[in-house]
Amino acid sequence: MSRFLAERYRDLEPYTPGEQPKIKGLIKLNTNESPYPPGPRTLAAVTDAALAAGLRRYNDPDATELKSLLAEKYGVGPENIHVSNGSDDILNFSFQAFGSDGVLFPDVSYGFYKVFTELHGLKYTAVPLKPGFRIEPADYTGDAGMTVLANPNAPTGRALPVSDIEEILKKTKNHVVLIDEAYAGFGAGSCVPLVSEYPNLLVTMTFSKSRSLAGARLGFAIADSELIRDLERLKYSTNPYNVNSITQAAGCAAVLEDDYYRENCRKISETREKTTKELEALGFSVIPSESNFIFVRTDKIGGTELYRDLRARNILVRHFDRRDISDYNRITIGTEEEMGILIQAIREILGRI
Ligand SMILES: *Cc1c(COP(=O)(O)O)cnc(C)c1O
């Protein structure tokens, strides 16, 4: 740390992203990426955008075409859509814009929420979960600050029914309710249909998980047009060009190629159910998941030990260094083949104990 860093950032503890090691043959189940490649139209759009004179010019800061395709897909107007450099970017703007009365989120949830409160000097309440990592909607009905819920939640995978979220919305009039739907598409209901009724509802989504574009950095928000204008105000005060032209082209093609990604999500959900049953048969408890990962533990081996033993076999899962969840590992759902190798490895590891 240099002596030039502003005082207020000196205690900031940045988010630790999951590792991205470049190890040959590694089975990478640690950052919830899709095991399937982007679709053929998406890849062709990337090549075309790079070959066209496009890179010489600035990209469209308003992402007009992408917004209009997303608006059509989600049954809203373009004025209800904000696009940004990954949904992390939108979360950042949202905490900055709407968090000044404090922020509530579950104490086991996406680690970035706490980082954003520290970055922007906001008060926060980390609300304890109920047994089984269940979110209790009544814990969020006090209208005490901005509520942020990942639905499905991460790293647990557990989803709240939309009716439970509506209960929170009915009791929250003076603050934004942000529903982070990064894992939409794997079975959980979406709050997008509620946007027209609740001017304080902000739904964020990403192309990173269900649409195989994590490295392209593309996220979007759907909300009342005034909330969207607030987000645009911050984006245009930070970096209007934060979604580059190649990513915009990939995003447009991905929306047009939605059937391909929907089929991938269906396959991933099917693999998830199969893997869950196999792990349960091996003595694991698996939190019911509606996302592309599962959160698992067993009495037979500790969380850290399982993580290390898998890693020694070139299989990477995510272990969180936090006392309350250190028994658990979060495992991204890969292809059927990858999950077969994982199950076999776990069988061998347990067999040796
Ligand atoms: C992955 C993830 C994000 C971030 O997605 P990007 O669009 O890649 O920035 C946001 N929220 C949750 C809960 C996530 O798991």
GROMACS .gro file of C-alpha atoms and ligand atoms in nm:
model
  368
    1MET     CA    1   0.000   0.000   0.000
    2SER     CA    2   0.145   0.337  -0.095
    3ARG     CA    3   0.122   0.639   0.129
    4PHE     CA    4  -0.086   0.803  -0.144
    5LEU     CA    5  -0.391   0.578  -0.105
    6ALA     CA    6  -0.690   0.762   0.038
    7GLU     CA    7  -0.751   0.691   0.404
    8ARG     CA    8  -1.095   0.543   0.342
    9TYR     CA    9  -0.961   0.259   0.124
   10ARG     CA   10  -0.688   0.148   0.361
   11ASP     CA   11  -0.897  -0.119   0.535
   12LEU     CA   12  -1.085  -0.224   0.221
   13GLU     CA   13  -1.076  -0.601   0.180
   14PRO     CA   14  -1.121  -0.675  -0.193
   15TYR     CA   15  -1.326  -0.964  -0.329
   16THR     CA   16  -1.127  -1.281  -0.393
   17PRO     CA   17  -1.231  -1.424  -0.732
   18GLY     CA   18  -1.225  -1.802  -0.779
   19GLU     CA   19  -0.897  -1.926  -0.918
   20GLN     CA   20  -0.846  -1.949  -1.294
   21PRO     CA   21  -0.544  -2.182  -1.313
   22LYS     CA   22  -0.412  -2.285  -1.653
   23ILE     CA   23  -0.352  -2.652  -1.575
   24LYS     CA   24  -0.387  -2.898  -1.860
   25GLY     CA   25  -0.673  -3.145  -1.818
   26LEU     CA   26  -0.805  -2.966  -1.510
   27ILE     CA   27  -1.173  -3.030  -1.438
   28LYS     CA   28  -1.278  -2.683  -1.340
   29LEU     CA   29  -1.585  -2.677  -1.119
   30ASN     CA   30  -1.505  -2.371  -0.907
   31THR     CA   31  -1.651  -2.056  -1.065
   32ASN     CA   32  -1.992  -2.158  -1.200
   33GLU     CA   33  -1.904  -2.111  -1.565
   34SER     CA   34  -2.097  -2.306  -1.826
   35PRO     CA   35  -1.926  -2.628  -1.935
   36TYR     CA   36  -2.062  -2.566  -2.285
   37PRO     CA   37  -1.911  -2.323  -2.537
   38PRO     CA   38  -2.093  -2.018  -2.670
   39GLY     CA   39  -2.329  -2.103  -2.958
   40PRO     CA   40  -2.219  -2.093  -3.323
   41ARG     CA   41  -2.403  -1.768  -3.398
   42THR     CA   42  -2.249  -1.602  -3.095
   43LEU     CA   43  -1.899  -1.706  -3.200
   44ALA     CA   44  -1.958  -1.592  -3.559
   45ALA     CA   45  -2.081  -1.254  -3.432
   46VAL     CA   46  -1.760  -1.211  -3.231
   47THR     CA   47  -1.543  -1.282  -3.536
   48ASP     CA   48  -1.752  -1.052  -3.757
   49ALA     CA   49  -1.739  -0.769  -3.505
   50ALA     CA   50  -1.362  -0.799  -3.475
   51LEU     CA   51  -1.310  -0.810  -3.852
   52ALA     CA   52  -1.544  -0.522  -3.929
   53ALA     CA   53  -1.401  -0.172  -3.896
   54GLY     CA   54  -1.581  -0.168  -3.561
   55LEU     CA   55  -1.279  -0.167  -3.333
   56ARG     CA   56  -1.146   0.159  -3.475
   57ARG     CA   57  -1.458   0.340  -3.361
   58TYR     CA   58  -1.601   0.383  -3.017
   59ASN     CA   59  -1.876   0.137  -2.937
   60ASP     CA   60  -2.239   0.243  -2.895
   61PRO     CA   61  -2.244   0.361  -2.530
   62ASP     CA   62  -2.619   0.305  -2.516
   63ALA     CA   63  -2.604  -0.051  -2.660
   64THR     CA   64  -2.920   0.031  -2.855
   65GLU     CA   65  -2.954  -0.295  -3.045
   66LEU     CA   66  -2.877  -0.514  -2.746
   67LYS     CA   67  -3.123  -0.326  -2.526
   68SER     CA   68  -3.396  -0.359  -2.784
   69LEU     CA   69  -3.338  -0.736  -2.823
   70LEU     CA   70  -3.337  -0.784  -2.446
   71ALA     CA   71  -3.649  -0.569  -2.410
   72GLU     CA   72  -3.831  -0.786  -2.662
   73LYS     CA   73  -3.716  -1.106  -2.496
   74TYR     CA   74  -3.822  -1.001  -2.147
   75GLY     CA   75  -4.143  -0.821  -2.247
   76VAL     CA   76  -4.038  -0.475  -2.127
   77GLY     CA   77  -3.933  -0.151  -2.298
   78PRO     CA   78  -3.573  -0.055  -2.384
   79GLU     CA   79  -3.607   0.218  -2.120
   80ASN     CA   80  -3.639  -0.062  -1.862
   81ILE     CA   81  -3.299  -0.209  -1.949
   82HIS     CA   82  -2.951  -0.115  -1.836
   83VAL     CA   83  -2.647  -0.303  -1.970
   84SER     CA   84  -2.304  -0.301  -1.816
   85ASN     CA   85  -1.964  -0.469  -1.788
   86GLY     CA   86  -2.087  -0.778  -1.604
   87SER     CA   87  -2.355  -0.769  -1.339
   88ASP     CA   88  -2.087  -0.699  -1.078
   89ASP     CA   89  -2.065  -0.355  -1.237
   90ILE     CA   90  -2.439  -0.304  -1.191
   91LEU     CA   91  -2.424  -0.423  -0.831
   92ASN     CA   92  -2.149  -0.170  -0.772
   93PHE     CA   93  -2.356   0.115  -0.918
   94SER     CA   94  -2.662   0.001  -0.724
   95PHE     CA   95  -2.488  -0.006  -0.387
   96GLN     CA   96  -2.342   0.334  -0.465
   97ALA     CA   97  -2.673   0.478  -0.579
   98PHE     CA   98  -2.930   0.319  -0.348
   99GLY     CA   99  -2.748   0.198  -0.036
  100SER     CA  100  -2.710   0.517   0.167
  101ASP     CA  101  -2.964   0.411   0.435
  102GLY     CA  102  -2.779   0.081   0.476
  103VAL     CA  103  -2.802  -0.255   0.301
  104LEU     CA  104  -2.948  -0.588   0.415
  105PHE     CA  105  -2.837  -0.920   0.274
  106PRO     CA  106  -2.812  -1.278   0.403
  107ASP     CA  107  -2.497  -1.355   0.600
  108VAL     CA  108  -2.425  -1.644   0.364
  109SER     CA  109  -2.449  -1.496   0.015
  110TYR     CA  110  -2.242  -1.351  -0.267
  111GLY     CA  111  -1.918  -1.223  -0.111
  112PHE     CA  112  -1.911  -0.911  -0.325
  113TYR     CA  113  -2.208  -0.753  -0.144
  114LYS     CA  114  -2.002  -0.688   0.167
  115VAL     CA  115  -1.712  -0.556  -0.040
  116PHE     CA  116  -1.938  -0.300  -0.210
  117THR     CA  117  -2.067  -0.173   0.126
  118GLU     CA  118  -1.706  -0.124   0.239
  119LEU     CA  119  -1.606   0.037  -0.090
  120HIS     CA  120  -1.886   0.293  -0.061
  121GLY     CA  121  -1.875   0.331   0.317
  122LEU     CA  122  -2.227   0.194   0.370
  123LYS     CA  123  -2.375   0.036   0.679
  124TYR     CA  124  -2.493  -0.319   0.630
  125THR     CA  125  -2.681  -0.591   0.814
  126ALA     CA  126  -2.581  -0.949   0.741
  127VAL     CA  127  -2.907  -1.131   0.822
  128PRO     CA  128  -2.858  -1.484   0.966
  129LEU     CA  129  -3.013  -1.765   0.763
  130LYS     CA  130  -3.248  -2.030   0.899
  131PRO     CA  131  -3.140  -2.396   0.917
  132GLY     CA  132  -3.061  -2.539   0.576
  133PHE     CA  133  -2.952  -2.189   0.461
  134ARG     CA  134  -3.315  -2.089   0.425
  135ILE     CA  135  -3.394  -1.719   0.374
  136GLU     CA  136  -3.685  -1.599   0.590
  137PRO     CA  137  -3.873  -1.327   0.397
  138ALA     CA  138  -4.004  -1.172   0.723
  139ASP     CA  139  -3.644  -1.079   0.810
  140TYR     CA  140  -3.649  -0.830   0.522
  141THR     CA  141  -3.987  -0.663   0.564
  142GLY     CA  142  -3.880  -0.379   0.796
  143ASP     CA  143  -3.805  -0.134   0.512
  144ALA     CA  144  -3.478  -0.059   0.695
  145GLY     CA  145  -3.252  -0.015   0.391
  146MET     CA  146  -3.184  -0.156   0.047
  147THR     CA  147  -3.245  -0.531   0.041
  148VAL     CA  148  -3.016  -0.742  -0.176
  149LEU     CA  149  -3.102  -1.106  -0.237
  150ALA     CA  150  -2.938  -1.341  -0.481
  151ASN     CA  151  -3.214  -1.567  -0.609
  152PRO     CA  152  -3.113  -1.849  -0.627
  153ASN     CA  153  -2.873  -1.765  -0.348
  154ALA     CA  154  -2.500  -1.825  -0.384
  155PRO     CA  155  -2.316  -2.029  -0.269
  156THR     CA  156  -2.612  -2.234  -0.145
  157GLY     CA  157  -2.811  -2.267  -0.469
  158ARG     CA  158  -3.137  -2.245  -0.277
  159ALA     CA  159  -3.411  -2.027  -0.432
  160LEU     CA  160  -3.702  -1.836  -0.281
  161PRO     CA  161  -4.038  -1.855  -0.457
  162VAL     CA  162  -4.132  -1.529  -0.629
  163SER     CA  163  -4.433  -1.498  -0.396
  164ASP     CA  164  -4.195  -1.472  -0.097
  165ILE     CA  165  -4.006  -1.190  -0.268
  166GLU     CA  166  -4.334  -1.017  -0.342
  167GLU     CA  167  -4.408  -1.029   0.032
  168ILE     CA  168  -4.090  -0.828   0.088
  169LEU     CA  169  -4.179  -0.586  -0.191
  170LYS     CA  170  -4.525  -0.524  -0.044
  171LYS     CA  171  -4.366  -0.410   0.281
  172THR     CA  172  -4.080  -0.212   0.129
  173LYS     CA  173  -4.184   0.127   0.000
  174ASN     CA  174  -3.886   0.350   0.068
  175HIS     CA  175  -3.592   0.143  -0.046
  176VAL     CA  176  -3.475  -0.052  -0.347
  177VAL     CA  177  -3.516  -0.430  -0.345
  178LEU     CA  178  -3.240  -0.573  -0.562
  179ILE     CA  179  -3.288  -0.931  -0.679
  180ASP     CA  180  -2.967  -1.073  -0.823
  181GLU     CA  181  -3.078  -1.334  -1.077
  182ALA     CA  182  -2.728  -1.434  -1.189
  183TYR     CA  183  -2.848  -1.795  -1.185
  184ALA     CA  184  -3.176  -1.747  -1.370
  185GLY     CA  185  -3.245  -2.020  -1.624
  186PHE     CA  186  -3.170  -2.321  -1.406
  187GLY     CA  187  -3.516  -2.366  -1.257
  188ALA     CA  188  -3.599  -2.075  -1.025
  189GLY     CA  189  -3.881  -1.829  -1.094
  190SER     CA  190  -3.790  -1.477  -1.211
  191CYS     CA  191  -3.906  -1.147  -1.059
  192VAL     CA  192  -3.901  -0.968  -1.395
  193PRO     CA  193  -4.285  -0.988  -1.429
  194LEU     CA  194  -4.312  -0.785  -1.105
  195VAL     CA  195  -4.109  -0.492  -1.236
  196SER     CA  196  -4.413  -0.315  -1.382
  197GLU     CA  197  -4.587  -0.325  -1.042
  198TYR     CA  198  -4.301  -0.227  -0.812
  199PRO     CA  199  -4.102   0.087  -0.902
  200ASN     CA  200  -3.840  -0.005  -0.640
  201LEU     CA  201  -3.766  -0.354  -0.777
  202LEU     CA  202  -3.432  -0.393  -0.953
  203VAL     CA  203  -3.353  -0.729  -1.114
  204THR     CA  204  -2.997  -0.798  -1.229
  205MET     CA  205  -2.892  -1.075  -1.468
  206THR     CA  206  -2.579  -1.184  -1.646
  207PHE     CA  207  -2.458  -1.358  -1.960
  208SER     CA  208  -2.181  -1.522  -1.753
  209LYS     CA  209  -2.354  -1.832  -1.622
  210SER     CA  210  -2.644  -1.950  -1.838
  211ARG     CA  211  -2.508  -1.804  -2.163
  212SER     CA  212  -2.143  -1.919  -2.159
  213LEU     CA  213  -2.003  -1.564  -2.184
  214ALA     CA  214  -1.829  -1.509  -1.849
  215GLY     CA  215  -1.515  -1.374  -2.017
  216ALA     CA  216  -1.708  -1.131  -2.237
  217ARG     CA  217  -1.832  -0.940  -1.929
  218LEU     CA  218  -2.196  -0.864  -1.994
  219GLY     CA  219  -2.466  -0.803  -1.737
  220PHE     CA  220  -2.800  -0.624  -1.747
  221ALA     CA  221  -3.066  -0.489  -1.516
  222ILE     CA  222  -3.442  -0.475  -1.562
  223ALA     CA  223  -3.639  -0.217  -1.361
  224ASP     CA  224  -3.869   0.082  -1.370
  225SER     CA  225  -3.737   0.342  -1.616
  226GLU     CA  226  -3.649   0.587  -1.339
  227LEU     CA  227  -3.427   0.337  -1.160
  228ILE     CA  228  -3.266   0.256  -1.494
  229ARG     CA  229  -3.199   0.627  -1.552
  230ASP     CA  230  -3.026   0.642  -1.212
  231LEU     CA  231  -2.798   0.355  -1.311
  232GLU     CA  232  -2.724   0.520  -1.645
  233ARG     CA  233  -2.637   0.840  -1.462
  234LEU     CA  234  -2.365   0.655  -1.273
  235LYS     CA  235  -2.246   0.462  -1.577
  236TYR     CA  236  -2.217   0.783  -1.780
  237SER     CA  237  -2.026   0.937  -1.490
  238THR     CA  238  -1.783   0.645  -1.478
  239ASN     CA  239  -1.727   0.492  -1.821
  240PRO     CA  240  -1.998   0.522  -2.089
  241TYR     CA  241  -1.811   0.269  -2.308
  242ASN     CA  242  -1.799  -0.010  -2.051
  243VAL     CA  243  -1.958  -0.270  -2.281
  244ASN     CA  244  -1.722  -0.308  -2.575
  245SER     CA  245  -1.841  -0.359  -2.934
  246ILE     CA  246  -1.740  -0.726  -2.952
  247THR     CA  247  -1.929  -0.805  -2.635
  248GLN     CA  248  -2.235  -0.615  -2.760
  249ALA     CA  249  -2.228  -0.821  -3.081
  250ALA     CA  250  -2.190  -1.144  -2.882
  251GLY     CA  251  -2.478  -1.043  -2.654
  252CYS     CA  252  -2.713  -0.966  -2.945
  253ALA     CA  253  -2.637  -1.299  -3.111
  254ALA     CA  254  -2.677  -1.484  -2.782
  255VAL     CA  255  -3.026  -1.340  -2.734
  256LEU     CA  256  -3.117  -1.441  -3.090
  257GLU     CA  257  -2.972  -1.786  -3.023
  258ASP     CA  258  -3.158  -1.831  -2.698
  259ASP     CA  259  -3.282  -2.183  -2.779
  260TYR     CA  260  -2.924  -2.310  -2.782
  261TYR     CA  261  -2.856  -2.170  -2.432
  262ARG     CA  262  -3.192  -2.286  -2.299
  263GLU     CA  263  -3.107  -2.639  -2.405
  264ASN     CA  264  -2.770  -2.613  -2.228
  265CYS     CA  265  -2.945  -2.495  -1.911
  266ARG     CA  266  -3.183  -2.789  -1.935
  267LYS     CA  267  -2.891  -3.032  -1.971
  268ILE     CA  268  -2.708  -2.871  -1.677
  269SER     CA  269  -3.019  -2.893  -1.456
  270GLU     CA  270  -3.057  -3.259  -1.550
  271THR     CA  271  -2.690  -3.329  -1.470
  272ARG     CA  272  -2.738  -3.144  -1.140
  273GLU     CA  273  -3.023  -3.371  -1.036
  274LYS     CA  274  -2.829  -3.682  -1.134
  275THR     CA  275  -2.514  -3.569  -0.950
  276THR     CA  276  -2.720  -3.480  -0.643
  277LYS     CA  277  -2.865  -3.831  -0.626
  278GLU     CA  278  -2.521  -3.988  -0.669
  279LEU     CA  279  -2.367  -3.773  -0.396
  280GLU     CA  280  -2.658  -3.846  -0.162
  281ALA     CA  281  -2.604  -4.216  -0.223
  282LEU     CA  282  -2.242  -4.163  -0.111
  283GLY     CA  283  -2.361  -4.007   0.214
  284PHE     CA  284  -2.352  -3.637   0.125
  285SER     CA  285  -2.614  -3.383   0.215
  286VAL     CA  286  -2.685  -3.154  -0.078
  287ILE     CA  287  -2.873  -2.826  -0.037
  288PRO     CA  288  -3.162  -2.828  -0.289
  289SER     CA  289  -3.034  -2.622  -0.581
  290GLU     CA  290  -3.202  -2.435  -0.864
  291SER     CA  291  -2.872  -2.313  -1.005
  292ASN     CA  292  -2.574  -2.453  -1.193
  293PHE     CA  293  -2.390  -2.556  -0.877
  294ILE     CA  294  -2.450  -2.753  -0.559
  295PHE     CA  295  -2.342  -2.690  -0.201
  296VAL     CA  296  -2.250  -3.017  -0.033
  297ARG     CA  297  -2.109  -3.165   0.286
  298THR     CA  298  -2.061  -3.504   0.446
  299ASP     CA  299  -1.967  -3.637   0.790
  300LYS     CA  300  -1.720  -3.870   0.621
  301ILE     CA  301  -1.461  -3.608   0.530
  302GLY     CA  302  -1.402  -3.241   0.616
  303GLY     CA  303  -1.464  -2.967   0.360
  304THR     CA  304  -1.101  -2.855   0.337
  305GLU     CA  305  -0.976  -3.211   0.311
  306LEU     CA  306  -1.218  -3.300   0.033
  307TYR     CA  307  -1.121  -2.983  -0.154
  308ARG     CA  308  -0.749  -3.073  -0.126
  309ASP     CA  309  -0.797  -3.438  -0.221
  310LEU     CA  310  -0.998  -3.341  -0.529
  311ARG     CA  311  -0.742  -3.081  -0.623
  312ALA     CA  312  -0.469  -3.345  -0.603
  313ARG     CA  313  -0.671  -3.534  -0.864
  314ASN     CA  314  -0.693  -3.229  -1.090
  315ILE     CA  315  -1.051  -3.147  -0.998
  316LEU     CA  316  -1.107  -2.793  -0.874
  317VAL     CA  317  -1.416  -2.705  -0.666
  318ARG     CA  318  -1.477  -2.398  -0.447
  319HIS     CA  319  -1.412  -2.406  -0.076
  320PHE     CA  320  -1.479  -2.096   0.134
  321ASP     CA  321  -1.246  -2.015   0.417
  322ARG     CA  322  -1.523  -1.919   0.658
  323ARG     CA  323  -1.590  -2.103   0.979
  324ASP     CA  324  -1.969  -2.130   0.937
  325ILE     CA  325  -1.949  -2.297   0.596
  326SER     CA  326  -1.606  -2.463   0.608
  327ASP     CA  327  -1.764  -2.811   0.608
  328TYR     CA  328  -1.908  -2.739   0.264
  329ASN     CA  329  -1.782  -2.730  -0.091
  330ARG     CA  330  -1.954  -2.559  -0.380
  331ILE     CA  331  -1.938  -2.767  -0.693
  332THR     CA  332  -2.019  -2.622  -1.034
  333ILE     CA  333  -2.218  -2.857  -1.256
  334GLY     CA  334  -2.002  -2.957  -1.550
  335THR     CA  335  -2.075  -3.195  -1.835
  336GLU     CA  336  -2.210  -3.544  -1.763
  337GLU     CA  337  -1.863  -3.677  -1.830
  338GLU     CA  338  -1.692  -3.436  -1.590
  339MET     CA  339  -1.942  -3.516  -1.316
  340GLY     CA  340  -1.885  -3.887  -1.373
  341ILE     CA  341  -1.511  -3.832  -1.314
  342LEU     CA  342  -1.590  -3.626  -1.003
  343ILE     CA  343  -1.813  -3.897  -0.854
  344GLN     CA  344  -1.552  -4.163  -0.924
  345ALA     CA  345  -1.283  -3.950  -0.757
  346ILE     CA  346  -1.501  -3.893  -0.450
  347ARG     CA  347  -1.571  -4.266  -0.430
  348GLU     CA  348  -1.198  -4.335  -0.428
  349ILE     CA  349  -1.125  -4.061  -0.174
  350LEU     CA  350  -1.394  -4.191   0.065
  351GLY     CA  351  -1.283  -4.550   0.006
  352ARG     CA  352  -0.934  -4.468   0.130
  353ILE     CA  353  -1.049  -4.328   0.463
  354LIG     C1  354  -2.143  -1.472  -1.086
  354LIG     C2  355  -2.228  -1.384  -1.005
  354LIG     C3  356  -2.242  -1.248  -1.036
  354LIG     C4  357  -2.151  -1.176  -1.132
  354LIG     O1  358  -2.174  -1.197  -1.260
  354LIG     P1  359  -2.096  -1.117  -1.373
  354LIG     O2  360  -2.204  -1.076  -1.464
  354LIG     O3  361  -2.000  -1.214  -1.430
  354LIG     O4  362  -2.027  -0.997  -1.310
  354LIG     C5  363  -2.334  -1.173  -0.965
  354LIG     N1  364  -2.404  -1.227  -0.865
  354LIG     C6  365  -2.390  -1.354  -0.829
  354LIG     C7  366  -2.471  -1.408  -0.717
  354LIG     C8  367  -2.301  -1.437  -0.897
  354LIG     O5  368  -2.282  -1.562  -0.858
   0.00000   0.00000   0.00000
